[in-house]
Coordinates of N, CA and C in Angstrom, one line a residue:
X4 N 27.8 11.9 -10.7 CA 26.5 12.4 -10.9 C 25.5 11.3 -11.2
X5 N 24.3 11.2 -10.6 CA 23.1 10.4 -11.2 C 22.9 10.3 -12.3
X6 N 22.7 9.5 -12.8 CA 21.9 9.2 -14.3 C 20.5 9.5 -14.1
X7 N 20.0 10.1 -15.3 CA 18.3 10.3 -15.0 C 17.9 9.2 -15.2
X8 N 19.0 8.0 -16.0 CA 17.5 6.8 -15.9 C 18.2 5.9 -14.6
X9 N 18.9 6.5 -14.0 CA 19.0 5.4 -12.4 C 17.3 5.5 -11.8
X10 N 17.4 4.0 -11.5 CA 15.6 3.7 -11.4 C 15.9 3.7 -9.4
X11 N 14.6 4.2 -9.6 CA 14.4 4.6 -7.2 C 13.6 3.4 -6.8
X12 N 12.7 2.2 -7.6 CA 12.9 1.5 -7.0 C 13.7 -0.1 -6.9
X13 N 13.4 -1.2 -6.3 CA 13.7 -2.3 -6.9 C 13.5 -3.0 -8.2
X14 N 14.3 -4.1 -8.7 CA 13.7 -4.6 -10.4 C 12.8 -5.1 -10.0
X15 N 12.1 -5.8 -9.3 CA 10.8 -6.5 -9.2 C 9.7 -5.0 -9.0
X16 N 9.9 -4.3 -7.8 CA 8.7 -3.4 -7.9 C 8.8 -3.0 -9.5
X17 N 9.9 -2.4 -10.1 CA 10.0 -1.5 -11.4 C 9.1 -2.5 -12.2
X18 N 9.1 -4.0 -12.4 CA 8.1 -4.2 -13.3 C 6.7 -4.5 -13.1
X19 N 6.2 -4.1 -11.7 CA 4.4 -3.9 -11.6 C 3.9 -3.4 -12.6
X20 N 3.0 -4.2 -13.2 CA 2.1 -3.7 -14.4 C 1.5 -2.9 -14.5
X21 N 0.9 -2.2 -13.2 CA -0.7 -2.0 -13.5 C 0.0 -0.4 -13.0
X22 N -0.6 0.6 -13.8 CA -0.6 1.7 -14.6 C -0.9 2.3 -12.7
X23 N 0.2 3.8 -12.6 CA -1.1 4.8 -11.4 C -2.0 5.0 -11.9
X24 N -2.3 5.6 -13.1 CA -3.6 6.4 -13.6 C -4.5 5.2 -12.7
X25 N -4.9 3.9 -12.9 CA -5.7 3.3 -12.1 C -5.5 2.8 -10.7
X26 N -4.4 3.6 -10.1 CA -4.2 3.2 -8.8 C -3.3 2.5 -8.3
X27 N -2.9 1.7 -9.1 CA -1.9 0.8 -9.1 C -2.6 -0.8 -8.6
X28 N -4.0 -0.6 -8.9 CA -4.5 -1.1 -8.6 C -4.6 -3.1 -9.1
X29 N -4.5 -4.1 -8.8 CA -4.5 -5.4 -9.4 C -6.1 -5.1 -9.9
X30 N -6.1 -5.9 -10.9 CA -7.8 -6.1 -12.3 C -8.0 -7.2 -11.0
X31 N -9.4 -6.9 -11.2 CA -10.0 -8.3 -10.4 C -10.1 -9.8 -11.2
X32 N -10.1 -9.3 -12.7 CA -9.5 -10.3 -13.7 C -8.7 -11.6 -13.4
X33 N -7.2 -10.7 -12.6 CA -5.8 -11.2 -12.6 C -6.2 -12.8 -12.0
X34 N -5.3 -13.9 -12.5 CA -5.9 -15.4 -12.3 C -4.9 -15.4 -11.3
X35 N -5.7 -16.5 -10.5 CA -4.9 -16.5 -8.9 C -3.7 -17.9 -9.4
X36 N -3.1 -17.8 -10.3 CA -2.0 -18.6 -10.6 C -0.8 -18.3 -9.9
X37 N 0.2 -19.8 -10.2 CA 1.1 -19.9 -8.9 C 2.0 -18.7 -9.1
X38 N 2.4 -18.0 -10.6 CA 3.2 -17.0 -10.6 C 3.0 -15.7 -10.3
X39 N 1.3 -15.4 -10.3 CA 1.0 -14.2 -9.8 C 1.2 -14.1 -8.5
X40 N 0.8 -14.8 -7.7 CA 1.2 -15.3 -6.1 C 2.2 -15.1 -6.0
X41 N 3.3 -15.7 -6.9 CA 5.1 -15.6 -6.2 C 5.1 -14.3 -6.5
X42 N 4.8 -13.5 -7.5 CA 5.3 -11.7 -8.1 C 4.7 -11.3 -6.6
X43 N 3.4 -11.6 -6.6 CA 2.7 -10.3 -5.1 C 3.7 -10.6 -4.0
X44 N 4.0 -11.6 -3.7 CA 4.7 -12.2 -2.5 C 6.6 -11.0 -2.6
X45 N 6.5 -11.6 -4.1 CA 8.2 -10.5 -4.3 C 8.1 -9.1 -4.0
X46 N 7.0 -8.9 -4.5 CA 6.4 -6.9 -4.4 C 6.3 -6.7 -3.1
X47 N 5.7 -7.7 -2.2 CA 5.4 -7.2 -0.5 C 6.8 -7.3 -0.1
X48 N 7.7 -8.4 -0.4 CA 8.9 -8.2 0.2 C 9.9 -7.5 0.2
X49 N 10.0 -6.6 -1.4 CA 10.5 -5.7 -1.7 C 10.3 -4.5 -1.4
X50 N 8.8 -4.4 -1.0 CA 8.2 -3.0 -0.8 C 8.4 -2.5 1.1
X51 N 8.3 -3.9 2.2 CA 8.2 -3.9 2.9 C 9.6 -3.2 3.7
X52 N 9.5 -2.1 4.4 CA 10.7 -1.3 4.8 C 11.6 -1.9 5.8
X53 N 12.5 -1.6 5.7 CA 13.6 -2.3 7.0 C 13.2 -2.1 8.3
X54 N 12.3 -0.9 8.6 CA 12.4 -0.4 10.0 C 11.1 0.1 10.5
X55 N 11.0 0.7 11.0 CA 9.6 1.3 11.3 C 9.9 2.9 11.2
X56 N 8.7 3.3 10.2 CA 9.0 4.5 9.8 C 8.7 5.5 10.6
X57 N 9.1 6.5 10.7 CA 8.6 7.6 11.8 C 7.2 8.1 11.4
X58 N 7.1 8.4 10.2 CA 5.2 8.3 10.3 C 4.6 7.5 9.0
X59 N 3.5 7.4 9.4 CA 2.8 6.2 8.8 C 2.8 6.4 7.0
X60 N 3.0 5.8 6.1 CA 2.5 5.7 4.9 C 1.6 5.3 4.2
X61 N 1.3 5.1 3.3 CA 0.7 6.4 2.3 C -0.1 7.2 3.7
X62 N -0.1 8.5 3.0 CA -1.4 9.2 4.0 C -2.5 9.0 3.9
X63 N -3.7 9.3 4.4 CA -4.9 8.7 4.0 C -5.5 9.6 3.5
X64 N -5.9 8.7 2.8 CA -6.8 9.2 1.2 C -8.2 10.4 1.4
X65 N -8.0 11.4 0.8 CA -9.0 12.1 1.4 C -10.5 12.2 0.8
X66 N -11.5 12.7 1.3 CA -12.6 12.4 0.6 C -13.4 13.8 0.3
X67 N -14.1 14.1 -0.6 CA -15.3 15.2 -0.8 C -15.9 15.7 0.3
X68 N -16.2 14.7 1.3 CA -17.1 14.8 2.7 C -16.3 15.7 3.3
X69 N -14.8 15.8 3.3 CA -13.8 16.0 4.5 C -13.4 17.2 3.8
X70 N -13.6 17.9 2.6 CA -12.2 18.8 2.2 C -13.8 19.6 1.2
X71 N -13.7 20.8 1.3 CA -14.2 21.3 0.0 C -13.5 22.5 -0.9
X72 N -13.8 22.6 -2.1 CA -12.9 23.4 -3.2 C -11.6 23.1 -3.1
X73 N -11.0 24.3 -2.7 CA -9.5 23.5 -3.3 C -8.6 23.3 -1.7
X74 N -9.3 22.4 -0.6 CA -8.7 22.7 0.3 C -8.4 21.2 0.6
X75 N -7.8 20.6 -0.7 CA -7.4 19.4 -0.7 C -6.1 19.0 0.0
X76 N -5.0 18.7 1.0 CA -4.1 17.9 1.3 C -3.1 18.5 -0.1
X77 N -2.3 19.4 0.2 CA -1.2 19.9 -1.1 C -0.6 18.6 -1.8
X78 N -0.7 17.4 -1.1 CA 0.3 15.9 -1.3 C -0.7 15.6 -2.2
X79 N -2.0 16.4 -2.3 CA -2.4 15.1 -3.8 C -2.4 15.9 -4.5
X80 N -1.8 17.5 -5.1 CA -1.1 18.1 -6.2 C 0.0 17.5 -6.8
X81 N 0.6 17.0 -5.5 CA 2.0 16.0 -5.7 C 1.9 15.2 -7.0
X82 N 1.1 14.2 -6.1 CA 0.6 13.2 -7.0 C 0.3 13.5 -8.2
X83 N -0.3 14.2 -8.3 CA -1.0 14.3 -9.9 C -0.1 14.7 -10.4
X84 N 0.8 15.7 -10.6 CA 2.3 15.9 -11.0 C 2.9 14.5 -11.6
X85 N 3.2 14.2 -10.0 CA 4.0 12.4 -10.3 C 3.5 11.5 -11.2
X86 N 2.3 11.5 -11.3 CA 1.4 10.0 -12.2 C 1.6 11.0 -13.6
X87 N 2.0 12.1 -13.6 CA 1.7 12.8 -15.5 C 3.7 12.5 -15.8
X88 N 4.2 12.2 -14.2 CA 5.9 12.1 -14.8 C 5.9 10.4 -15.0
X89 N 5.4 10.1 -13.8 CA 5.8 8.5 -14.2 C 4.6 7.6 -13.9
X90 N 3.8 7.3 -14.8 CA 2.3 6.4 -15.1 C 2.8 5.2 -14.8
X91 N 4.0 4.2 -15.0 CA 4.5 3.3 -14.2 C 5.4 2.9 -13.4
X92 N 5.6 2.2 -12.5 CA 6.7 1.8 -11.8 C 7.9 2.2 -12.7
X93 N 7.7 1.4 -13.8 CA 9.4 1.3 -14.3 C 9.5 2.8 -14.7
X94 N 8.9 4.0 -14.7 CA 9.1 5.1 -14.7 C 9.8 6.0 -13.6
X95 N 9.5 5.5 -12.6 CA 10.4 6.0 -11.4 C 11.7 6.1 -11.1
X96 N 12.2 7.4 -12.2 CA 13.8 7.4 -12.5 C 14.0 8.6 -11.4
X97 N 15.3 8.1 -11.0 CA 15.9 10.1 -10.7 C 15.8 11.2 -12.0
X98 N 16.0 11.0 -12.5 CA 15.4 12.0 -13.8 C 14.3 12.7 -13.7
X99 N 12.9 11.8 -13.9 CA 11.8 12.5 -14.2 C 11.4 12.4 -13.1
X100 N 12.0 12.2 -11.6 CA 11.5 12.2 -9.8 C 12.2 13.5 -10.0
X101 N 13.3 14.1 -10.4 CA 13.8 15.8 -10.9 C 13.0 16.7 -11.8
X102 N 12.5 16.1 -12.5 CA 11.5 16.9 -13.4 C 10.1 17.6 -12.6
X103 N 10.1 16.3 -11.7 CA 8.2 16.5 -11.0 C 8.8 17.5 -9.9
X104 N 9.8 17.1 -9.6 CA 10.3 18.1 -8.2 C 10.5 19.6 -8.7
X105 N 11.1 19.6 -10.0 CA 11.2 21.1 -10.4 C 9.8 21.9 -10.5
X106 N 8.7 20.7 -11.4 CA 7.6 21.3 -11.6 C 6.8 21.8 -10.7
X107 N 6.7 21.2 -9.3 CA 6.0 21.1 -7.9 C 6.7 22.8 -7.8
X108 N 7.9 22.9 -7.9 CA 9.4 23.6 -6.8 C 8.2 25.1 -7.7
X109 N 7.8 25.1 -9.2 CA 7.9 26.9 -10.0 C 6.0 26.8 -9.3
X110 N 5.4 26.2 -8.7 CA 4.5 25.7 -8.2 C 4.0 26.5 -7.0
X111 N 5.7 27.0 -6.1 CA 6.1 27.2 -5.0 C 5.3 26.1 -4.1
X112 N 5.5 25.1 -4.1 CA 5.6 23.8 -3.2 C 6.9 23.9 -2.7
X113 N 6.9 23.3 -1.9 CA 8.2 23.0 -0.6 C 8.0 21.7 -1.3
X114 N 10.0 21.4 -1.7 CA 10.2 20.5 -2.1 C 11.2 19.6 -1.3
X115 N 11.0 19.8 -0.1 CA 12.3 19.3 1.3 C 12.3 17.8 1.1
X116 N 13.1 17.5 1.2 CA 13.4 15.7 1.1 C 12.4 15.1 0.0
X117 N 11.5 15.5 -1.3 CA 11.5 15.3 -2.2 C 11.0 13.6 -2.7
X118 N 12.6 13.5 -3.2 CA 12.8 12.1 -3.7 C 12.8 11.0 -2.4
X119 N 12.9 11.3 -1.6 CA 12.7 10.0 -0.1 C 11.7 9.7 0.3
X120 N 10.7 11.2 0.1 CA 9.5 11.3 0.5 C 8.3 10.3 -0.6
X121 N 8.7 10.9 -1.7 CA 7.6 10.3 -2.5 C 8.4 9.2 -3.0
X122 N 9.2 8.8 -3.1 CA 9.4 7.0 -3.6 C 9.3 6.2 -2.7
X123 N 9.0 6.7 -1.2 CA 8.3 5.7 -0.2 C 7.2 5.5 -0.2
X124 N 6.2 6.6 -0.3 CA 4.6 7.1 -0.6 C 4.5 5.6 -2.4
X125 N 5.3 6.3 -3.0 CA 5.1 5.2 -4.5 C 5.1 3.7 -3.5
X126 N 6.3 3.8 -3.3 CA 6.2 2.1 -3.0 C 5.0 1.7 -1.9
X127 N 5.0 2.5 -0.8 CA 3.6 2.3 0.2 C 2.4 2.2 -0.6
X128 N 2.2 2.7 -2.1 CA 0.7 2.7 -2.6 C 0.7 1.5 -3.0
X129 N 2.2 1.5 -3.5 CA 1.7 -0.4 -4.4 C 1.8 -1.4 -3.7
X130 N 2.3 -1.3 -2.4 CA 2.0 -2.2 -1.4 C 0.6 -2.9 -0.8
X131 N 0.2 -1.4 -1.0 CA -1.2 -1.0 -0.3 C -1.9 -2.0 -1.6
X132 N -2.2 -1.6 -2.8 CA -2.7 -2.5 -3.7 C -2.5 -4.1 -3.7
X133 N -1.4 -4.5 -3.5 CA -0.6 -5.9 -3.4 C -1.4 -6.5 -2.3
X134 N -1.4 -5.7 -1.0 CA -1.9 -6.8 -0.6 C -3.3 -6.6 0.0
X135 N -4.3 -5.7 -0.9 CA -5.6 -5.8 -1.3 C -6.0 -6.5 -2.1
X136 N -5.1 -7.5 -3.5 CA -5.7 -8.2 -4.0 C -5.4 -9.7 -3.3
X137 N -3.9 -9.8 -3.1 CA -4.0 -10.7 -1.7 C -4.9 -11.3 -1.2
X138 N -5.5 -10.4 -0.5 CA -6.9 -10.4 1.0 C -7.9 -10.5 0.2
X139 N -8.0 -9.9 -0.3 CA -9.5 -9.6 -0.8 C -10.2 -10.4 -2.4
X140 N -9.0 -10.8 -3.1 CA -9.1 -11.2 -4.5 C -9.1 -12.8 -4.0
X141 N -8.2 -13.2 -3.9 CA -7.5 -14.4 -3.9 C -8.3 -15.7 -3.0
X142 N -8.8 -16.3 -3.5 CA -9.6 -17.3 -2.7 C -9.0 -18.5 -2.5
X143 N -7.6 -18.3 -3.2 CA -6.8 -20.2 -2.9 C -6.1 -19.8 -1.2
X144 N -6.6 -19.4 0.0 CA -5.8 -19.0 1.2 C -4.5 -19.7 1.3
X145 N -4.7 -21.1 0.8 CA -3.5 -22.0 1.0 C -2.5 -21.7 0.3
X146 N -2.4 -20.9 -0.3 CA -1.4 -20.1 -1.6 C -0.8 -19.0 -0.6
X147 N -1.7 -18.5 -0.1 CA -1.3 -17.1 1.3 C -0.7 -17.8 2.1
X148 N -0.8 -19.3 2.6 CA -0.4 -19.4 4.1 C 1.3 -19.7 4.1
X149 N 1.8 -19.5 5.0 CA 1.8 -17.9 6.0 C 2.4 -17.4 5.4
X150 N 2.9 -16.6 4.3 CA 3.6 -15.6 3.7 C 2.8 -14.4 3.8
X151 N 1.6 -14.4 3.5 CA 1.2 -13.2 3.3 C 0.7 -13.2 5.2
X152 N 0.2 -13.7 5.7 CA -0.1 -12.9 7.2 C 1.2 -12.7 7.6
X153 N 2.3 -13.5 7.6 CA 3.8 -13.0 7.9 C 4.0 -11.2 8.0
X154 N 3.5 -11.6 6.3 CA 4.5 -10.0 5.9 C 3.1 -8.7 6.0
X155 N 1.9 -9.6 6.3 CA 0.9 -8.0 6.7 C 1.0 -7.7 8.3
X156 N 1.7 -8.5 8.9 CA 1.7 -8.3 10.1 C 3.0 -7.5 9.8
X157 N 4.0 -7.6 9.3 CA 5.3 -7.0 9.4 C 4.4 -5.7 9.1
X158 N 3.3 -5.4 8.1 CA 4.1 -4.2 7.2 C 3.1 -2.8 8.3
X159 N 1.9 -3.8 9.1 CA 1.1 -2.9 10.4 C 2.1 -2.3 11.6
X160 N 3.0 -3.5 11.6 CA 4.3 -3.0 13.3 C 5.1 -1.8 12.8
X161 N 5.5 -2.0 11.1 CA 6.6 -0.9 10.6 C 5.7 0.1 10.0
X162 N 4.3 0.5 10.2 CA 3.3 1.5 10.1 C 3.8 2.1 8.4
X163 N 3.8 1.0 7.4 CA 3.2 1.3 6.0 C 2.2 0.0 6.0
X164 N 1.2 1.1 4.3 CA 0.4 0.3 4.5 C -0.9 -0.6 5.4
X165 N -0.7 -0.2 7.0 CA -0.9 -0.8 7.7 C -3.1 -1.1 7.4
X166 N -3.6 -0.3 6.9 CA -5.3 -0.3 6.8 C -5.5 -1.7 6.2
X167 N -4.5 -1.7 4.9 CA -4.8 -2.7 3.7 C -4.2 -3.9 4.4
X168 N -3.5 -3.7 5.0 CA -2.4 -5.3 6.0 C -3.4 -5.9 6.5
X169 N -4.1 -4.8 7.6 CA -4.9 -5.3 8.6 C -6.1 -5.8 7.8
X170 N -6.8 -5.1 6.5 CA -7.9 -6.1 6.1 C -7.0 -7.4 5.4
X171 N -6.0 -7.3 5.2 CA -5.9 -8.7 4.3 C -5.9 -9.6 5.5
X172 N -5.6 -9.5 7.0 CA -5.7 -10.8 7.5 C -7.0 -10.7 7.8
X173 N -8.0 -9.6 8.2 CA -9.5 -9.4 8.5 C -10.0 -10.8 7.0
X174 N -9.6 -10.5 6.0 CA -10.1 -11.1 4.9 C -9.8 -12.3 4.8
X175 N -8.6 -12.9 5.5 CA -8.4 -14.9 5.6 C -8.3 -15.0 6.9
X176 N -9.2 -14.3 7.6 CA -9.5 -14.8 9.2 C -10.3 -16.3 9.4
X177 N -10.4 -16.8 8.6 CA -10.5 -18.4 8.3 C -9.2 -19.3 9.3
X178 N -8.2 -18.3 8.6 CA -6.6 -19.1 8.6 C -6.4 -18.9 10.2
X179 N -5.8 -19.9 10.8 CA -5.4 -19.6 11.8 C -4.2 -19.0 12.4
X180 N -3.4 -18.3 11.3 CA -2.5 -17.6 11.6 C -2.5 -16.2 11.3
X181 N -4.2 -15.7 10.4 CA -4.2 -14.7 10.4 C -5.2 -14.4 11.9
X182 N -5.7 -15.1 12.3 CA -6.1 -14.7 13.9 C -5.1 -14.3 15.1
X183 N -4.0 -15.1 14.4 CA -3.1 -14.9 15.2 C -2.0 -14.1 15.1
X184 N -2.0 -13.4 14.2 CA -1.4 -12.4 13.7 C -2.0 -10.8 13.9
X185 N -3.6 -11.2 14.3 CA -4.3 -10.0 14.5 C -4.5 -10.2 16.3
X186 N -4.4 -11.4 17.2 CA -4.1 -11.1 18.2 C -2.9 -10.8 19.0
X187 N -1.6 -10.6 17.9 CA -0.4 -10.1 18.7 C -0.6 -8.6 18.4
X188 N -1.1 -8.0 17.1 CA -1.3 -7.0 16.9 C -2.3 -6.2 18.0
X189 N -3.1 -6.8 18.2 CA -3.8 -6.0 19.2 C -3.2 -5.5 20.7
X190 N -2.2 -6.0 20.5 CA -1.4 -5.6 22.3 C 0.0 -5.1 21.7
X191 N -0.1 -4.9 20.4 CA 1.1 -4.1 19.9 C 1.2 -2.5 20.1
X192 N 1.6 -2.5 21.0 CA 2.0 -0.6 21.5 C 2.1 0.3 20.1
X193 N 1.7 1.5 20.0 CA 2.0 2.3 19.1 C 1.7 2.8 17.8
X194 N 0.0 1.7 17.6 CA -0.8 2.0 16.7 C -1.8 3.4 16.6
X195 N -2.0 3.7 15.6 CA -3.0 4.6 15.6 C -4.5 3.8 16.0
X196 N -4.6 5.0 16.4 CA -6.1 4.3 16.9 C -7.4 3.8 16.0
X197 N -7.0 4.2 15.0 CA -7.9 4.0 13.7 C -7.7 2.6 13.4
X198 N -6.3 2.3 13.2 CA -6.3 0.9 12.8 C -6.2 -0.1 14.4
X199 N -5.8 0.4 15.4 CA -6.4 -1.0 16.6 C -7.8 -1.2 16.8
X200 N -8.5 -0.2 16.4 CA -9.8 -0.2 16.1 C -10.4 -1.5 14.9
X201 N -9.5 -1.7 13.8 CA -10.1 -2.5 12.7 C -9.2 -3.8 13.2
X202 N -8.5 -4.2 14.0 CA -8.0 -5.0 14.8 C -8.8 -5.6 15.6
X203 N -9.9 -4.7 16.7 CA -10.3 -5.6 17.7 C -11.4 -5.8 16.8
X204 N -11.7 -4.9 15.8 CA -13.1 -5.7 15.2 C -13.2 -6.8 14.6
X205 N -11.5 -6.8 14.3 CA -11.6 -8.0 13.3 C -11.2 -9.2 14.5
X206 N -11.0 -9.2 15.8 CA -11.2 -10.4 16.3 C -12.4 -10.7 16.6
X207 N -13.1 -9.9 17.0 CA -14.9 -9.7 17.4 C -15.4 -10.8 16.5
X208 N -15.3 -10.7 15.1 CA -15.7 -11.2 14.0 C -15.6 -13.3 14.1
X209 N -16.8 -13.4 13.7 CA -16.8 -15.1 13.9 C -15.6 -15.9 12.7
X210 N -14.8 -16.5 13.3 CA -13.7 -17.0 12.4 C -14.6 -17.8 11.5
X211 N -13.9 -18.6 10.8 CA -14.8 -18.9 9.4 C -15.5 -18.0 8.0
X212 N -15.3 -17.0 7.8 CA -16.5 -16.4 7.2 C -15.5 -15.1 7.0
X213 N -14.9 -14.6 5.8 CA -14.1 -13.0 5.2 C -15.0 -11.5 5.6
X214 N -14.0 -11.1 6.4 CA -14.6 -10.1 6.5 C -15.0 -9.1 5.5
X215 N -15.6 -8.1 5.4 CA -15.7 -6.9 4.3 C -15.5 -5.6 5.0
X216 N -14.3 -5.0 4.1 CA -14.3 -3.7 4.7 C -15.1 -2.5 4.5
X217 N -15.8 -1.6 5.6 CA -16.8 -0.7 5.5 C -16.9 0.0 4.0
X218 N -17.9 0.3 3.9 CA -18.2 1.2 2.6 C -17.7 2.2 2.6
X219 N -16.8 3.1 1.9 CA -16.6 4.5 1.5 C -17.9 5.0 1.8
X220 N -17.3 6.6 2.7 CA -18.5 7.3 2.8 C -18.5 8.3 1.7

């Protein structure tokens, strides 16, 4: 039998600091020192799936514009459930991933595959964070090169993460391997069209100079 405290993900993901309640989001604080760079580097590699999943992760985030009263996407009931069981990584037990499932299940939520479902969704969000401060925080590029265009190009082909991948090399399109990483992607079969879209934009774009991703509507 499982132990409730057998942990669903890796030791390195389990010790990410930064809280769901905030998203799991990196402080823009965080100093671009050499050990925070090796942790983000461990998290992408850990987080980064063996294979290509059959559909894309995390789902996309929905907005007020798109949904009104309660005709929100049932997956972000989920969530809120999840973040009141486990507020950290290192909380992600079979246990309290049983607890949120029972809670969802008297809910009458459809609880089909469960724990596979949402501990990939968990690891896809903190991915998604990882390598937005990556891209977007980190101004030493030479610290990124090539590990992180490496592993954002891996994590766009194996369709997690892929929005936040594609801005992190949109964001060191300086580098010349994130150019080149965004023009194998562009003749990569089997993208959604949403993201080949922030692909050819981001080659459009004059090298030298970080891109910025559109505003929330």
């Amino acid at each position: 039998m499982i132990s409730d405290e057998t942990p669903l993900l890796p030791d390195v993901v389990r010790a990410y600091p930064f809280s769901w309640g905030s998203g799991f989001v990196w402080p823009p604080e965080t100093e671009e020192r050499e050990e925070s760079l090796a942790y983000a580097r461990a998290v992408l590699e850990a987080c980064l799936p063996r294979a290509v999943l059959a559909s894309p992760e995390p789902p996309q985030e929905p907005t007020v514009w798109d949904h009104e009263g309660d005709e929100y996407p049932e997956w972000t009931g989920i969530r809120a459930v999840l973040r009141g069981h486990m507020p950290y990584a290192r909380h992600a037990t079979a246990g309290r991933m049983a607890g949120a499932k029972a809670e969802c299940a008297r809910q009458g939520i459809d609880t089909t595959g469960f724990e596979e479902i949402w501990t990939r969704r968990i690891v896809a969000w903190i991915a998604e964070q990882t390598l937005s401060w990556c891209g977007l925080m980190v101004d030493d590029e030479k610290g990124l090169t090539p590990w992180l265009m490496d592993l954002a190009e891996s994590y766009v082909r194996r369709r997690m993460a892929a929005e936040k991948a594609v801005w992190a090399l949109r964001h060191t399109e300086a580098v010349p391997e994130s150019r080149a990483a965004l023009m194998r992607l562009a003749t990569y079969e089997g993208l959604p069209d949403e993201i080949r879209a922030q692909i050819t934009d981001g080659l459009r774009s004059r090298p030298g100079r970080r891109s910025s991703p559109p505003p929330r509507p």
